[in-house]
Amino acid sequence: MFTPQLNMKRLPLLVAGAMLFIVVATSFITSFEHKYRLSSSSMHKWLTEFSGEALVYFIGWENRYFTQELPKESEPPALSSVLFELTTSIKPGDIRSLLGNELPGFALYDSTIIVAGEGTDYTNLAYESPPPMELLLSGEEAEVQDIERLEDPDPAEPQNPPGQTTSGKKIAYIYHSHSWESFLPHLKGVTNPDHAIHSKVNITMVGKKLGEELEARGIGTTVDTTNMTELLKKNNTDYRKSYPMSRTLVESAMASNQDIDLIFDLHRDSQRGKSTTTEINGKSYARTLFVIGTANPNFEKNQNAAKEINDILNKKYPGLSRGVIGKNKTTGNGVYNQDLSENALLIEFGGVDNNMDELYRSAEAVAEAVAEYYWKQSGAKKE
């Protein structure tokens, strides 16, 4: 009996051939009359969700040789399930796929929960609620109230053990793609969450506090407080270009400082206080959430960094973190400039209902977790 001996060098060619077939089939399908045509977004979703492992299994049905390199614990996909999902875009067991295209606004919650924090589910994930462009660009803003809470009652003091210092090197970079994001408790007469914007009393104040706390733990930090509204105006663009605009800031910082290793884009969520506030040891904190863009080549490394920092944060401050979520290009920006570094994270600090007391406490807590993560990673690199 003749048994064909396959040269593994041919495997990439066969896989490439299979992918070429998919591309040709896609072109053929999309060339149909409009009423029969699949939307490009639907086709993109099909192709991105069809895993390489599943493809190898399908090839393996014809030649088992290919399945030898698959993980032993993996199981072949059910053909009926795959066909059902491809033809209906409905994933068994995921109600979002059933309702997402039918209910207005439901797709906003089509993110991935990578690590669920206490009470986190698909009904209370972070979401962006852009302010009215005319209000944002008008320059009109509310009077500041509750001023005493804007001052940090506990200035950062040195916390780093001997030897834990970056020796003047600024290895952390903090910036704010939506620098206008403010907080209702500090805006007199403002009750509409979409109007929680201010040029000075905003998320950049949390960034400054986080930077101070990192410095106190031996981590040299640069905090960029660029007024993104003014930058958008200067470039004659709007809210939708905020990430490309902030990207120029990060790229410039990295070009002038080769030591940058940690990059944090700070935001505040549009969720209300019920989801973004918690009490720890009798003190109120603004809850945090790590957001990872799944459409960038550093996705897994960014995700691992977020998970490690999140784990440390949970141990030190149980319930503070809402977890780690992933967003693709259909549910958000999808990249968030995280392709620029393996340690680039977007961190949501609180929501529209949180005040600076709560936010400053959370910034200090996050600094503790980041410092522990960084020094652990630094020790591992030296070894």
Coordinates of C-alpha atoms in Angstrom, one line a residue:
M1 CA 0.0 0.0 0.0
F2 CA 1.4 3.3 -1.0
T3 CA 1.5 6.0 1.6
P4 CA 2.2 9.5 0.3
Q5 CA 5.1 11.2 2.1
L6 CA 4.5 15.0 2.4
N7 CA 7.3 17.4 2.7
M8 CA 6.5 19.9 5.4
K9 CA 8.0 22.6 3.2
R10 CA 4.9 22.2 1.1
L11 CA 2.6 23.0 4.0
P12 CA 2.9 26.8 3.6
L13 CA 2.1 26.4 -0.1
L14 CA -1.0 24.3 0.6
V15 CA -2.2 26.8 3.2
A16 CA -1.5 29.7 0.9
G17 CA -3.5 27.8 -1.8
A18 CA -6.4 27.4 0.5
M19 CA -6.3 31.1 1.5
L20 CA -6.1 32.0 -2.2
F21 CA -9.2 29.9 -2.8
I22 CA -11.0 31.8 -0.1
V23 CA -10.0 35.2 -1.6
V24 CA -11.1 34.1 -5.1
A25 CA -14.4 32.8 -3.7
T26 CA -14.9 36.1 -1.8
S27 CA -14.3 38.1 -5.0
F28 CA -16.8 35.8 -6.8
I29 CA -19.5 36.2 -4.2
T30 CA -19.1 40.0 -3.9
S31 CA -19.4 40.3 -7.7
F32 CA -23.1 39.2 -7.6
E33 CA -26.0 41.5 -8.0
H34 CA -26.3 43.8 -5.0
K35 CA -29.3 42.0 -3.5
Y36 CA -27.3 38.7 -3.3
R37 CA -24.0 40.4 -2.3
L38 CA -22.5 39.9 1.1
S39 CA -21.3 43.1 2.8
S40 CA -17.6 43.6 3.1
S41 CA -17.9 43.9 6.8
S42 CA -19.7 40.5 7.0
M43 CA -17.1 38.9 4.8
H44 CA -14.3 40.4 6.9
K45 CA -16.0 39.1 10.0
W46 CA -16.2 35.6 8.5
L47 CA -12.6 35.5 7.5
T48 CA -11.2 36.9 10.7
E49 CA -13.2 34.6 12.9
F50 CA -12.3 31.5 10.9
S51 CA -9.2 30.3 12.8
G52 CA -6.0 28.9 11.3
E53 CA -6.5 25.8 13.5
A54 CA -10.0 25.2 12.0
L55 CA -8.5 25.5 8.5
V56 CA -5.9 22.9 9.3
Y57 CA -8.6 20.6 10.6
F58 CA -10.6 21.0 7.4
I59 CA -7.5 20.2 5.3
G60 CA -6.8 17.3 7.7
W61 CA -10.1 15.7 6.8
E62 CA -8.5 15.0 3.4
N63 CA -5.1 14.2 4.7
R64 CA -4.6 13.5 8.4
Y65 CA -0.9 14.3 8.1
F66 CA -1.7 18.0 8.7
T67 CA -3.4 17.4 12.0
Q68 CA -0.3 15.9 13.6
E69 CA 1.1 19.3 14.7
L70 CA -2.2 20.5 16.3
P71 CA -2.3 20.6 20.1
K72 CA -3.3 17.3 21.6
E73 CA -6.0 19.0 23.8
S74 CA -7.7 20.7 20.8
E75 CA -10.9 19.3 19.3
P76 CA -12.0 19.5 15.7
P77 CA -14.8 22.0 15.0
A78 CA -18.3 20.7 14.3
L79 CA -18.9 21.2 10.6
S80 CA -22.6 21.8 11.2
S81 CA -21.7 24.5 13.8
V82 CA -19.3 26.2 11.5
L83 CA -21.7 26.2 8.5
F84 CA -24.5 27.5 10.7
E85 CA -22.3 30.3 12.0
L86 CA -21.1 31.3 8.6
T87 CA -24.5 31.4 7.0
T88 CA -26.3 33.1 9.8
S89 CA -23.6 35.0 11.7
I90 CA -25.1 33.6 14.9
K91 CA -22.9 32.0 17.5
P92 CA -24.5 29.3 19.6
G93 CA -24.4 30.4 23.2
D94 CA -23.8 34.1 22.5
I95 CA -27.0 36.1 22.5
R96 CA -25.2 39.2 21.2
S97 CA -24.8 37.6 17.8
L98 CA -28.6 36.9 17.7
L99 CA -29.6 40.5 18.7
G100 CA -26.7 42.6 17.6
N101 CA -27.9 43.4 14.1
E102 CA -31.5 43.8 15.1
L103 CA -31.5 46.1 18.1
P104 CA -30.2 49.7 17.6
G105 CA -27.1 50.3 19.7
F106 CA -26.7 46.7 20.8
A107 CA -23.5 46.3 18.8
L108 CA -21.9 48.8 21.2
Y109 CA -21.6 45.9 23.6
D110 CA -20.1 43.5 21.1
S111 CA -16.7 43.5 22.9
T112 CA -14.7 40.6 24.3
I113 CA -14.4 40.2 28.0
I114 CA -10.8 38.9 28.4
V115 CA -10.8 39.0 32.2
A116 CA -14.1 39.8 34.0
G117 CA -13.8 42.0 37.1
E118 CA -16.3 41.9 39.9
G119 CA -19.8 42.6 38.5
T120 CA -18.5 43.0 35.0
D121 CA -20.7 41.6 32.2
Y122 CA -21.8 42.6 28.7
T123 CA -24.4 45.1 30.0
N124 CA -21.9 47.4 31.7
L125 CA -18.8 47.4 29.5
A126 CA -17.0 50.6 28.8
Y127 CA -18.2 52.6 25.8
E128 CA -17.4 55.9 24.2
S129 CA -20.1 58.5 24.1
P130 CA -18.6 61.4 22.0
P131 CA -19.7 64.9 23.1
P132 CA -21.6 67.0 20.6
M133 CA -18.9 68.3 18.2
E134 CA -20.4 71.8 18.2
L135 CA -20.1 72.0 22.0
L136 CA -16.6 70.4 22.0
L137 CA -15.3 72.9 19.4
S138 CA -17.1 75.9 20.6
G139 CA -14.9 76.5 23.6
E140 CA -17.8 76.9 25.9
E141 CA -17.5 75.1 29.2
A142 CA -19.1 74.9 32.6
E143 CA -17.9 76.7 35.7
V144 CA -15.9 74.5 38.0
Q145 CA -17.4 73.5 41.4
D146 CA -16.3 71.5 44.4
I147 CA -12.8 72.9 43.9
E148 CA -11.4 71.5 47.2
R149 CA -11.5 68.0 45.7
L150 CA -9.4 69.0 42.8
E151 CA -6.3 69.3 45.0
D152 CA -4.5 66.1 45.9
P153 CA -4.8 65.7 49.7
D154 CA -2.0 63.1 49.7
P155 CA 1.0 64.2 47.6
A156 CA 3.2 61.3 46.3
E157 CA 6.1 60.4 48.6
P158 CA 9.0 58.1 47.7
Q159 CA 7.9 54.5 47.9
N160 CA 10.7 52.7 46.0
P161 CA 13.0 50.4 47.9
P162 CA 16.8 51.0 47.4
G163 CA 17.9 50.0 44.0
Q164 CA 14.5 50.4 42.4
T165 CA 15.0 53.4 40.2
T166 CA 15.3 54.1 36.5
S167 CA 18.1 56.5 37.3
G168 CA 16.5 59.5 35.6
K169 CA 15.4 57.6 32.5
K170 CA 11.8 58.4 31.6
I171 CA 10.6 54.9 30.8
A172 CA 6.8 55.5 31.2
Y173 CA 4.7 57.8 28.9
I174 CA 1.2 58.9 29.8
Y175 CA -1.1 60.6 27.4
H176 CA -4.8 61.3 26.8
S177 CA -6.4 60.8 23.4
H178 CA -9.6 62.4 24.8
S179 CA -8.2 65.0 27.1
W180 CA -11.5 66.8 27.3
E181 CA -13.2 64.0 29.3
S182 CA -14.3 65.5 32.6
F183 CA -16.4 64.6 35.6
L184 CA -19.9 65.8 36.5
P185 CA -19.3 66.4 40.2
H186 CA -16.9 69.2 39.2
L187 CA -19.0 70.9 36.6
K188 CA -21.6 73.3 37.9
G189 CA -25.0 72.9 36.4
V190 CA -24.0 70.0 34.1
T191 CA -26.1 66.9 34.4
N192 CA -25.9 65.4 30.8
P193 CA -23.1 62.8 30.7
D194 CA -22.4 63.7 27.1
H195 CA -21.6 67.2 28.2
A196 CA -19.0 66.2 30.8
I197 CA -16.1 68.0 29.0
H198 CA -13.7 70.6 30.2
S199 CA -10.3 72.0 29.0
K200 CA -8.6 71.9 32.3
V201 CA -10.6 69.9 34.8
N202 CA -10.4 66.5 33.1
I203 CA -8.7 63.2 32.8
T204 CA -5.2 64.8 32.4
M205 CA -5.4 65.6 36.1
V206 CA -5.5 61.8 36.8
G207 CA -2.6 61.4 34.4
K208 CA -0.5 63.8 36.4
K209 CA -1.4 62.0 39.6
L210 CA -0.5 58.6 38.1
G211 CA 2.8 60.1 36.8
E212 CA 3.7 61.4 40.3
E213 CA 2.9 58.1 41.9
L214 CA 5.0 56.2 39.4
E215 CA 7.9 58.6 40.0
A216 CA 7.6 58.0 43.7
R217 CA 8.1 54.3 43.0
G218 CA 11.3 54.9 41.0
I219 CA 9.8 54.9 37.6
G220 CA 10.7 57.9 35.5
T221 CA 7.5 59.2 33.8
T222 CA 6.5 61.8 31.2
V223 CA 2.9 63.0 31.3
D224 CA 1.6 64.6 28.1
T225 CA -1.3 67.0 28.8
T226 CA -1.8 68.2 25.2
N227 CA -5.2 69.8 24.7
M228 CA -6.6 67.4 22.1
T229 CA -9.5 69.6 21.3
E230 CA -7.1 72.4 20.2
L231 CA -5.0 69.8 18.3
L232 CA -8.1 68.6 16.4
K233 CA -9.0 72.2 15.6
K234 CA -5.5 73.0 14.4
N235 CA -5.7 70.1 12.0
N236 CA -9.2 70.9 10.9
T237 CA -10.6 67.5 11.9
D238 CA -13.0 66.1 14.5
Y239 CA -13.5 63.5 17.3
R240 CA -13.1 60.6 14.9
K241 CA -9.4 61.5 14.3
S242 CA -8.5 61.7 18.0
Y243 CA -6.4 58.5 18.0
P244 CA -4.5 59.3 14.8
M245 CA -3.8 62.7 16.3
S246 CA -2.6 61.3 19.6
R247 CA -0.5 58.8 17.7
T248 CA 1.6 61.7 16.5
L249 CA 2.3 62.6 20.1
V250 CA 3.4 59.0 21.0
E251 CA 5.5 58.6 17.9
S252 CA 7.3 61.9 18.6
A253 CA 7.9 61.0 22.2
M254 CA 9.3 57.6 21.2
A255 CA 11.5 59.1 18.6
S256 CA 13.1 61.5 21.1
N257 CA 13.3 59.0 23.9
Q258 CA 14.5 55.5 23.2
D259 CA 13.9 54.5 26.9
I260 CA 10.1 54.5 26.8
D261 CA 8.9 51.1 27.7
L262 CA 5.4 51.7 29.3
I263 CA 2.7 53.6 27.4
F264 CA -0.6 54.5 29.0
D265 CA -3.5 56.2 27.3
L266 CA -5.9 57.4 30.1
H267 CA -9.6 57.8 29.6
R268 CA -12.8 58.1 31.7
D269 CA -15.8 55.9 30.9
S270 CA -19.2 57.1 30.0
Q271 CA -20.8 54.5 32.3
R272 CA -22.5 55.9 35.5
G273 CA -21.4 55.7 39.1
K274 CA -23.0 52.4 39.9
S275 CA -20.6 50.6 37.6
T276 CA -17.6 52.8 38.1
T277 CA -17.4 53.2 41.9
T278 CA -16.4 50.8 44.7
E279 CA -15.5 51.0 48.4
I280 CA -12.3 49.5 49.7
N281 CA -11.4 49.7 53.4
G282 CA -14.0 52.4 54.0
K283 CA -12.8 54.6 51.1
S284 CA -14.5 55.3 47.8
Y285 CA -12.5 54.5 44.6
A286 CA -13.1 55.0 40.9
R287 CA -13.0 51.6 39.3
T288 CA -10.5 51.0 36.5
L289 CA -10.8 49.0 33.2
F290 CA -8.1 47.9 30.8
V291 CA -9.0 48.1 27.1
I292 CA -7.0 46.2 24.5
G293 CA -7.2 46.7 20.8
T294 CA -7.5 43.3 19.2
A295 CA -6.7 44.6 15.7
N296 CA -3.0 45.2 16.2
P297 CA 0.0 42.9 15.9
N298 CA 0.9 43.4 19.6
F299 CA -2.5 42.2 20.7
E300 CA -1.4 39.2 22.7
K301 CA 1.6 40.9 24.3
N302 CA -0.5 44.0 25.2
Q303 CA -3.2 41.6 26.6
N304 CA -0.6 39.7 28.7
A305 CA 0.7 43.0 30.2
A306 CA -2.9 44.1 31.0
K307 CA -3.7 40.7 32.6
E308 CA -0.6 40.8 34.8
I309 CA -1.2 44.3 36.0
N310 CA -4.9 43.6 36.5
D311 CA -4.0 40.5 38.6
I312 CA -1.7 42.5 40.8
L313 CA -4.3 45.2 41.2
N314 CA -6.9 42.7 42.2
K315 CA -4.7 41.2 44.9
K316 CA -3.9 44.6 46.4
Y317 CA -7.3 46.2 45.9
P318 CA -10.0 43.6 45.5
G319 CA -12.9 44.9 43.4
L320 CA -11.1 48.0 42.1
S321 CA -10.6 46.7 38.5
R322 CA -13.6 46.0 36.2
G323 CA -11.3 43.7 34.3
V324 CA -9.7 43.5 30.8
I325 CA -11.7 43.8 27.6
G326 CA -10.8 43.6 24.0
K327 CA -12.3 45.8 21.2
N328 CA -12.0 45.3 17.5
K329 CA -12.6 47.8 14.7
T330 CA -16.3 47.3 14.7
T331 CA -16.7 48.1 18.5
G332 CA -14.0 50.8 18.8
N333 CA -10.8 52.0 17.3
G334 CA -9.4 48.5 17.4
V335 CA -5.8 49.5 17.7
Y336 CA -5.6 52.4 20.1
N337 CA -2.0 53.0 19.1
Q338 CA -1.0 49.8 20.9
D339 CA 0.9 48.6 17.9
L340 CA 3.6 51.0 18.9
S341 CA 4.7 49.0 22.0
E342 CA 4.3 45.6 23.7
N343 CA 3.4 47.5 26.9
A344 CA 0.9 50.0 25.5
L345 CA -2.4 50.0 27.4
L346 CA -5.6 52.0 27.4
I347 CA -6.9 52.5 31.0
E348 CA -10.4 53.8 31.8
F349 CA -10.4 55.6 35.2
G350 CA -13.9 55.8 36.7
G351 CA -16.8 57.4 34.9
V352 CA -18.7 60.6 34.5
D353 CA -20.0 60.5 38.1
N354 CA -16.6 60.0 39.9
N355 CA -14.8 62.8 41.7
M356 CA -11.1 63.5 42.1
D357 CA -10.8 62.0 45.6
E358 CA -11.9 58.7 44.1
L359 CA -9.8 59.1 41.0
Y360 CA -6.6 60.0 42.8
R361 CA -6.9 57.0 45.1
S362 CA -7.3 54.8 42.0
A363 CA -4.3 56.4 40.3
E364 CA -2.1 55.6 43.4
A365 CA -3.4 52.0 43.4
V366 CA -2.7 51.5 39.7
A367 CA 0.8 53.0 40.2
E368 CA 1.5 50.4 42.8
A369 CA 0.4 47.6 40.4
V370 CA 2.4 49.0 37.5
A371 CA 5.5 49.4 39.6
E372 CA 5.3 45.8 40.8
Y373 CA 4.8 44.6 37.2
Y374 CA 7.7 46.7 35.9
W375 CA 10.3 45.8 38.5
K376 CA 9.3 42.1 38.1
Q377 CA 9.8 42.4 34.3
S378 CA 13.0 44.2 34.7
G379 CA 14.4 41.5 37.1
A380 CA 13.4 38.8 34.6
K381 CA 15.2 40.6 31.8
K382 CA 18.4 40.9 33.9
E383 CA 18.4 37.2 34.7

